XYZ file of C-alpha atoms in Angstrom:
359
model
C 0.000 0.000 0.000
C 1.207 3.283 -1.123
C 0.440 6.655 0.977
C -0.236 9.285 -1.578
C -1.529 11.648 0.957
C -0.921 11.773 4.551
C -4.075 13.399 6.029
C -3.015 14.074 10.379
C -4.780 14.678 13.294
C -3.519 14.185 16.463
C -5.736 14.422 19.623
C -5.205 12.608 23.016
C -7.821 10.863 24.296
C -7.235 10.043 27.793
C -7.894 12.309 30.489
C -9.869 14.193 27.891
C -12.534 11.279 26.986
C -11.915 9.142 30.444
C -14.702 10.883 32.577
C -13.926 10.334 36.031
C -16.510 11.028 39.137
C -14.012 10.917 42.033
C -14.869 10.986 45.721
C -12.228 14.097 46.665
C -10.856 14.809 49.848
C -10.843 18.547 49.378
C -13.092 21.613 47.094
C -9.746 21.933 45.372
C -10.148 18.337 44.213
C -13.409 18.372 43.399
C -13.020 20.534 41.366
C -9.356 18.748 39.367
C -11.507 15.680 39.037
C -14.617 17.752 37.449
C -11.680 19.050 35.204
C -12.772 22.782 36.278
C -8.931 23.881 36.515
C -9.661 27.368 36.398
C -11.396 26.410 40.046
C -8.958 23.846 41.322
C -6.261 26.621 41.210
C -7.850 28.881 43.196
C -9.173 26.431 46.026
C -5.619 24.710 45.905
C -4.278 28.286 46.972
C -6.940 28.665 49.526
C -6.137 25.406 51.151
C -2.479 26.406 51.740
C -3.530 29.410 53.544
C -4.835 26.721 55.990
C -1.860 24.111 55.608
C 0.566 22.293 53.467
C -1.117 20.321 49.822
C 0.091 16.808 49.711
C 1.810 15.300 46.766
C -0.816 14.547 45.090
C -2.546 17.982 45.598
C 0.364 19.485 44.426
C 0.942 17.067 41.301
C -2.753 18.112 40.939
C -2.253 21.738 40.554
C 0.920 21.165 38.445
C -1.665 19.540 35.992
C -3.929 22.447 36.231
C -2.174 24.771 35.677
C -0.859 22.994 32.893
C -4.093 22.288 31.105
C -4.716 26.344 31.342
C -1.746 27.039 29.479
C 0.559 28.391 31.861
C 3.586 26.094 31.288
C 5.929 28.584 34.006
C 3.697 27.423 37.107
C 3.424 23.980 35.926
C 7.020 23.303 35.394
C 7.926 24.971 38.982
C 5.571 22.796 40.312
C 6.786 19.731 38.796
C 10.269 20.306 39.473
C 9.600 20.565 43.424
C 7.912 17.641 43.252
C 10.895 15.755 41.906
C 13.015 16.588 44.456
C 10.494 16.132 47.278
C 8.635 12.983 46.526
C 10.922 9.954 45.328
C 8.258 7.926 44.606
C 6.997 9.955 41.512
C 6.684 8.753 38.136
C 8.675 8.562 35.595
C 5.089 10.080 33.379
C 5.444 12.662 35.654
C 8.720 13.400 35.073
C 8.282 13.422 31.297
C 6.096 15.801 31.675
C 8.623 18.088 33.507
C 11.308 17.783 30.835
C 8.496 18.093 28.181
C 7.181 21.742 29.776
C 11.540 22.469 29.969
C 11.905 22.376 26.491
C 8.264 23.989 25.466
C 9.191 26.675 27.999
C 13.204 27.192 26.770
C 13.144 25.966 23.455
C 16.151 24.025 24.764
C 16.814 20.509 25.116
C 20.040 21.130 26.955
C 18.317 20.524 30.140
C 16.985 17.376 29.196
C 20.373 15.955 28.214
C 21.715 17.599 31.324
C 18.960 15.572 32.937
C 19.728 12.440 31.517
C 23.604 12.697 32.500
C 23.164 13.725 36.018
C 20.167 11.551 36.675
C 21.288 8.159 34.827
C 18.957 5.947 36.656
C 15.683 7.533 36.131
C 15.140 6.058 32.665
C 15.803 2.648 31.142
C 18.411 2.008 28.409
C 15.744 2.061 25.915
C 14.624 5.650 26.626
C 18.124 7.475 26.861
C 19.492 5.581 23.613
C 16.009 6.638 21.942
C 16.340 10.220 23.304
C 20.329 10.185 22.082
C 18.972 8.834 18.770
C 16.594 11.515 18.061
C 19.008 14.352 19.011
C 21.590 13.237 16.617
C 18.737 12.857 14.485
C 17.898 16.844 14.288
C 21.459 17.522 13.733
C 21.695 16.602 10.379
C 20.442 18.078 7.012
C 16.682 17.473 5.921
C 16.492 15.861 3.020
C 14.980 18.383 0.781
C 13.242 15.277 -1.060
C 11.267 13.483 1.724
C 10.147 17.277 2.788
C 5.891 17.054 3.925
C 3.460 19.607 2.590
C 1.199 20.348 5.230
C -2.160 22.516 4.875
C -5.395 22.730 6.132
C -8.144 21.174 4.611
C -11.978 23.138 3.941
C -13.159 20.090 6.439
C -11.896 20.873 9.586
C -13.982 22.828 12.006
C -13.699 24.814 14.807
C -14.476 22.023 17.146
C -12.095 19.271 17.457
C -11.249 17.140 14.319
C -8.968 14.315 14.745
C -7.700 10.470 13.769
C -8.861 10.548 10.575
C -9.184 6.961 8.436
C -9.097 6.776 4.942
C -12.503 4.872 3.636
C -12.958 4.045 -0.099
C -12.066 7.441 -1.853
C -13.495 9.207 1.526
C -12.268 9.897 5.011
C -13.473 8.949 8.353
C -12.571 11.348 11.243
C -13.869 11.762 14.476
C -15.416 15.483 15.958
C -16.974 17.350 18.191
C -18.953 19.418 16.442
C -22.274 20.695 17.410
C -25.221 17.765 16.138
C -28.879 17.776 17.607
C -28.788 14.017 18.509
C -25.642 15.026 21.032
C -25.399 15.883 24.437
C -22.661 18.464 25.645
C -20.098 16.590 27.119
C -18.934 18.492 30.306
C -15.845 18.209 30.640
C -14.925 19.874 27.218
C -18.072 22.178 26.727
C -18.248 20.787 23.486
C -20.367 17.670 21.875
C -19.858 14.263 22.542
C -17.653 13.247 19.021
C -19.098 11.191 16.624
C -18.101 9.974 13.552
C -18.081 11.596 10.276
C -17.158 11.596 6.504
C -15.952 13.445 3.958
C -14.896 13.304 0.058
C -11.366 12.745 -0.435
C -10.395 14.959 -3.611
C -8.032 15.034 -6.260
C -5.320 17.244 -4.684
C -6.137 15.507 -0.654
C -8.686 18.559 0.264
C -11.383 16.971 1.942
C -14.683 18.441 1.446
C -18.592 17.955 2.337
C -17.995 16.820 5.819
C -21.094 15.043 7.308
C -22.108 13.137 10.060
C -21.316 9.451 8.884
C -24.756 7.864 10.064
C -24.350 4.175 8.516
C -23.144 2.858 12.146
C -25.474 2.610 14.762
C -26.631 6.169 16.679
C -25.136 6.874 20.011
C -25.721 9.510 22.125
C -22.680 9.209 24.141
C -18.660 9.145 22.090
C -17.947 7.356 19.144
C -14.309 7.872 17.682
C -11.074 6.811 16.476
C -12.286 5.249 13.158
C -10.428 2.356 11.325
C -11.693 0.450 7.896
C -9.987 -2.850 7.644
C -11.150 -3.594 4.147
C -10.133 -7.410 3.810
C -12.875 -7.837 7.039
C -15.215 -5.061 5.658
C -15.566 -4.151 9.416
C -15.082 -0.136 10.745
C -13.433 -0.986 13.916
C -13.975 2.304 16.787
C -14.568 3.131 20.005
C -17.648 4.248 22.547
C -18.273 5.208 25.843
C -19.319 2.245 28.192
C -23.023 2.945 28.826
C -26.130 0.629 29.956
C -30.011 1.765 29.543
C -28.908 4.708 27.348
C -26.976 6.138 30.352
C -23.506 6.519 30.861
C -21.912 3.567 32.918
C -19.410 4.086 35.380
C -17.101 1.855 37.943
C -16.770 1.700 41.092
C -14.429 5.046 41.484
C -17.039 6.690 38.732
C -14.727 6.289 35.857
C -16.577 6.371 32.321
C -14.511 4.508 30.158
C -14.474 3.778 26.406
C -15.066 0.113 24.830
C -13.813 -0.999 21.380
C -15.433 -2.841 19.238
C -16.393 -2.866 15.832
C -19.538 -2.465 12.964
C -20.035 -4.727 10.195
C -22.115 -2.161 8.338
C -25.077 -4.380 8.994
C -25.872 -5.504 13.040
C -25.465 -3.435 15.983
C -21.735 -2.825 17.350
C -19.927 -5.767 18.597
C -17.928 -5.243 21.655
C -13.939 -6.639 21.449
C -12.597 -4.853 24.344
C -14.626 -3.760 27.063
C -13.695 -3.044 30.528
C -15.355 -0.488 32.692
C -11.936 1.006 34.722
C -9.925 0.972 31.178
C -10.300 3.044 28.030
C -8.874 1.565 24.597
C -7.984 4.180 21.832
C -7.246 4.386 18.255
C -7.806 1.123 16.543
C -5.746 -0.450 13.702
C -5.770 -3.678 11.779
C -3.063 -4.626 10.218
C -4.418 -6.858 6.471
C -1.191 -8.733 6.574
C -0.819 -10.200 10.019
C -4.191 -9.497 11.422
C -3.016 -8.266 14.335
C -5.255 -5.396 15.887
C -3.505 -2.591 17.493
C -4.792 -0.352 19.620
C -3.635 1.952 22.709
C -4.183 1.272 26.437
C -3.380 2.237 29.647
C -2.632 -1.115 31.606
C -0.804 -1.974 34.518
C 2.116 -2.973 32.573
C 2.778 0.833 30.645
C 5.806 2.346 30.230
C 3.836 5.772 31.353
C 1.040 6.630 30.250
C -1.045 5.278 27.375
C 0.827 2.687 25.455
C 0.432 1.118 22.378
C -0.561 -2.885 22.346
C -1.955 -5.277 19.674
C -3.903 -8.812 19.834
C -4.015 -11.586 17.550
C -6.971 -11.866 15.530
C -9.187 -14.584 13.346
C -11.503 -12.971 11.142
C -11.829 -9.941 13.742
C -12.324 -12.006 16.439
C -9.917 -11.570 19.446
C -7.425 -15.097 20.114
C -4.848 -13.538 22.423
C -4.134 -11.301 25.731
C -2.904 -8.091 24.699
C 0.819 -7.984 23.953
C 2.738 -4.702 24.803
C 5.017 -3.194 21.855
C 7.908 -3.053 24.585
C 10.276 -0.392 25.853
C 11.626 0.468 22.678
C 8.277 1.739 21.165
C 6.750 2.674 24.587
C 7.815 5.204 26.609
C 7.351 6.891 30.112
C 4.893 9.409 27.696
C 1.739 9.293 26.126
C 2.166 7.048 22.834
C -0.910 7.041 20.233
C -2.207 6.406 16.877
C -0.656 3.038 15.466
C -0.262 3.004 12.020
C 1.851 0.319 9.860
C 2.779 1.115 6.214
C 5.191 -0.217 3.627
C 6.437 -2.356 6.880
C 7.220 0.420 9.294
C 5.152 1.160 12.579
C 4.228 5.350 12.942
C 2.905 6.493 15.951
C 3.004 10.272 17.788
C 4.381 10.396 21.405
C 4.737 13.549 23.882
C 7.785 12.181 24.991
C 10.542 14.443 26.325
C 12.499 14.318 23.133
C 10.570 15.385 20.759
C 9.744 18.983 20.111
C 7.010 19.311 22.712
C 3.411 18.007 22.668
C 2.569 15.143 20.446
C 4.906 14.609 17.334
C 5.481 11.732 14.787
C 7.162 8.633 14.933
C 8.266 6.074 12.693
C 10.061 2.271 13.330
C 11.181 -0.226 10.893
């Protein structure tokens, strides 16, 4: 298979899709598990008027502050954390090299980092972090150079993980539809599915709701066509008696399953205290990747795959390993002309998610 146009969208599903109803200790966490951050900071600073925030309170406010954008706070925050709790994670401390470099525009810290903290990280992570620094050092090659633009499809909403489908595209949003809730946490619709035609020069145009799969009031996303199975694998909120179903911490999570264009969606992986993400079948091998968040990761969400017969699930989930996994976020499996791509906010990239590829 030959990729004539490479059509991205990278969105993290995780603690954006994962709703979770905690039982806090404090206002201040209330509101960090509502995902009001705005409100968490403020109670968080009123509580400290009245004594010292735990760990967790503080690792709490790092996070708020960096989901409102202000990277200075967050990266303070993190940083005393380090060198007060010795129990934190290396996700955690990913995330304080990550804000470093989005903050300097350095990496010299993180290679400082990795020198005068050798034992943080495995081997895997500092020879992939040494890799990828040599890696910007040399010369582009003027002949493998992207052309990226925007295409008349997107909205102002979210628009991500789009799927190529026939001579359209799959993608998921959040756009505004009448048959969707808000979905608090975002104060934007619960995504859906839709589709649009793939033109001549890779604009996409007369985006629509794609309304062939089942309707769901609750998420649908993260599209994949495996066209050997003629099944649209993607995943859903957990839900039962048209209401959102939660564990016993209140988590929402999302299932994945898939639609055979014909019966109601078929549930493959369905657990109510884990979300699965971004589906892919590989035609060749029949393996079915997808990204989790198990007990085993690296970090945060990593990417895993299962052996299949005819779309039917015959194995545990195998993890991709140490070398593909990191102490980040890794996303979006995608295998072409043998080589795996994936995007990462790991602490050697350029900051936020960017693009891998493995042979």
């Amino acid at each position: 298979m030959r990729l004539r146009t490479l059509i991205i969208g990278l969105g993290l599903l995780g603690n954006t899709l994962a709703w979770a109803q905690q039982s806090p200790q404090s206002k201040a966490d209330k509101f960090f598990y509502e995902y009001s951050f705005e409100e968490a900071i403020a109670e968080y600073h009123k509580e400290t008027a009245k004594g010292p925030l735990s760990l967790t309170q503080i690792r709490n406010l790092a996070e708020s502050y960096e989901k409102m954008g202000n990277k200075n706070e967050a990266l303070l925050l993190y940083k005393d954390l380090f060198q007060r709790d010795s129990t934190l994670s290396n996700f955690y401390v990913n995330k304080m090299l990550n804000l470093d470099l989005q903050t300097t525009g350095s990496e010299q810290q993180a290679r400082q980092f990795l020198t005068s903290h050798p034992d943080v990280f495995t081997n895997e992570v500092k020879a992939n972090a040494l890799f990828n620094y040599e890696v910007r050092l040399e010369e582009p090659d003027a002949d493998s150079q992207l052309r990226i633009f925007n295409i008349a499809a997107n909205s102002a909403q979210l628009d991500f993980a789009p799927a190529f489908f026939g001579e359209n595209l799959l993608f998921t949003s959040s756009r505004s539809q009448d048959t969707k809730d808000t979905y608090f946490p975002t104060g934007e619709s619960f995504l859906d599915l839709f589709i649009g035609k793939v033109q001549a020069d890779g604009s996409v145009t007369n985006a629509v709701p794609y309304s062939v799969v089942e309707d769901f009031r609750f998420h649908q996303a993260t599209p994949y066509y495996a066209s050997s199975l003629n099944k649209l694998f993607y995943i859903r909120s957990n839900e039962k008696n048209g209401r959102l179903a939660f564990d016993d911490n209140g988590k929402n999570a999302l299932a994945l399953g898939a639609s055979d264009f014909q019966d109601q969606f078929t549930f493959l992986m369905r657990d109510l205290s884990t979300s699965f993400y971004y589906p892919f079948f590989d035609e060749d091998t029949e393996k079915l990747f997808f990204v989790a968040e198990f007990d085993d990761s690296f970090g945060g969400t990593d990417i895993y795959f299962v052996y299949t017969n005819n779309g039917q699930i015959m194995s545990a989930p195998v993890n991709l390993g140490p070398k593909i996994n990191s102490p980040a976020n890794e996303i979006s499996p995608f295998i072409i002309d043998s080589s795996l791509y994936f995007a990462s906010d790991v602490f050697y990239g350029y900051g936020g998610m960017d693009i891998y590829k493995s042979d």
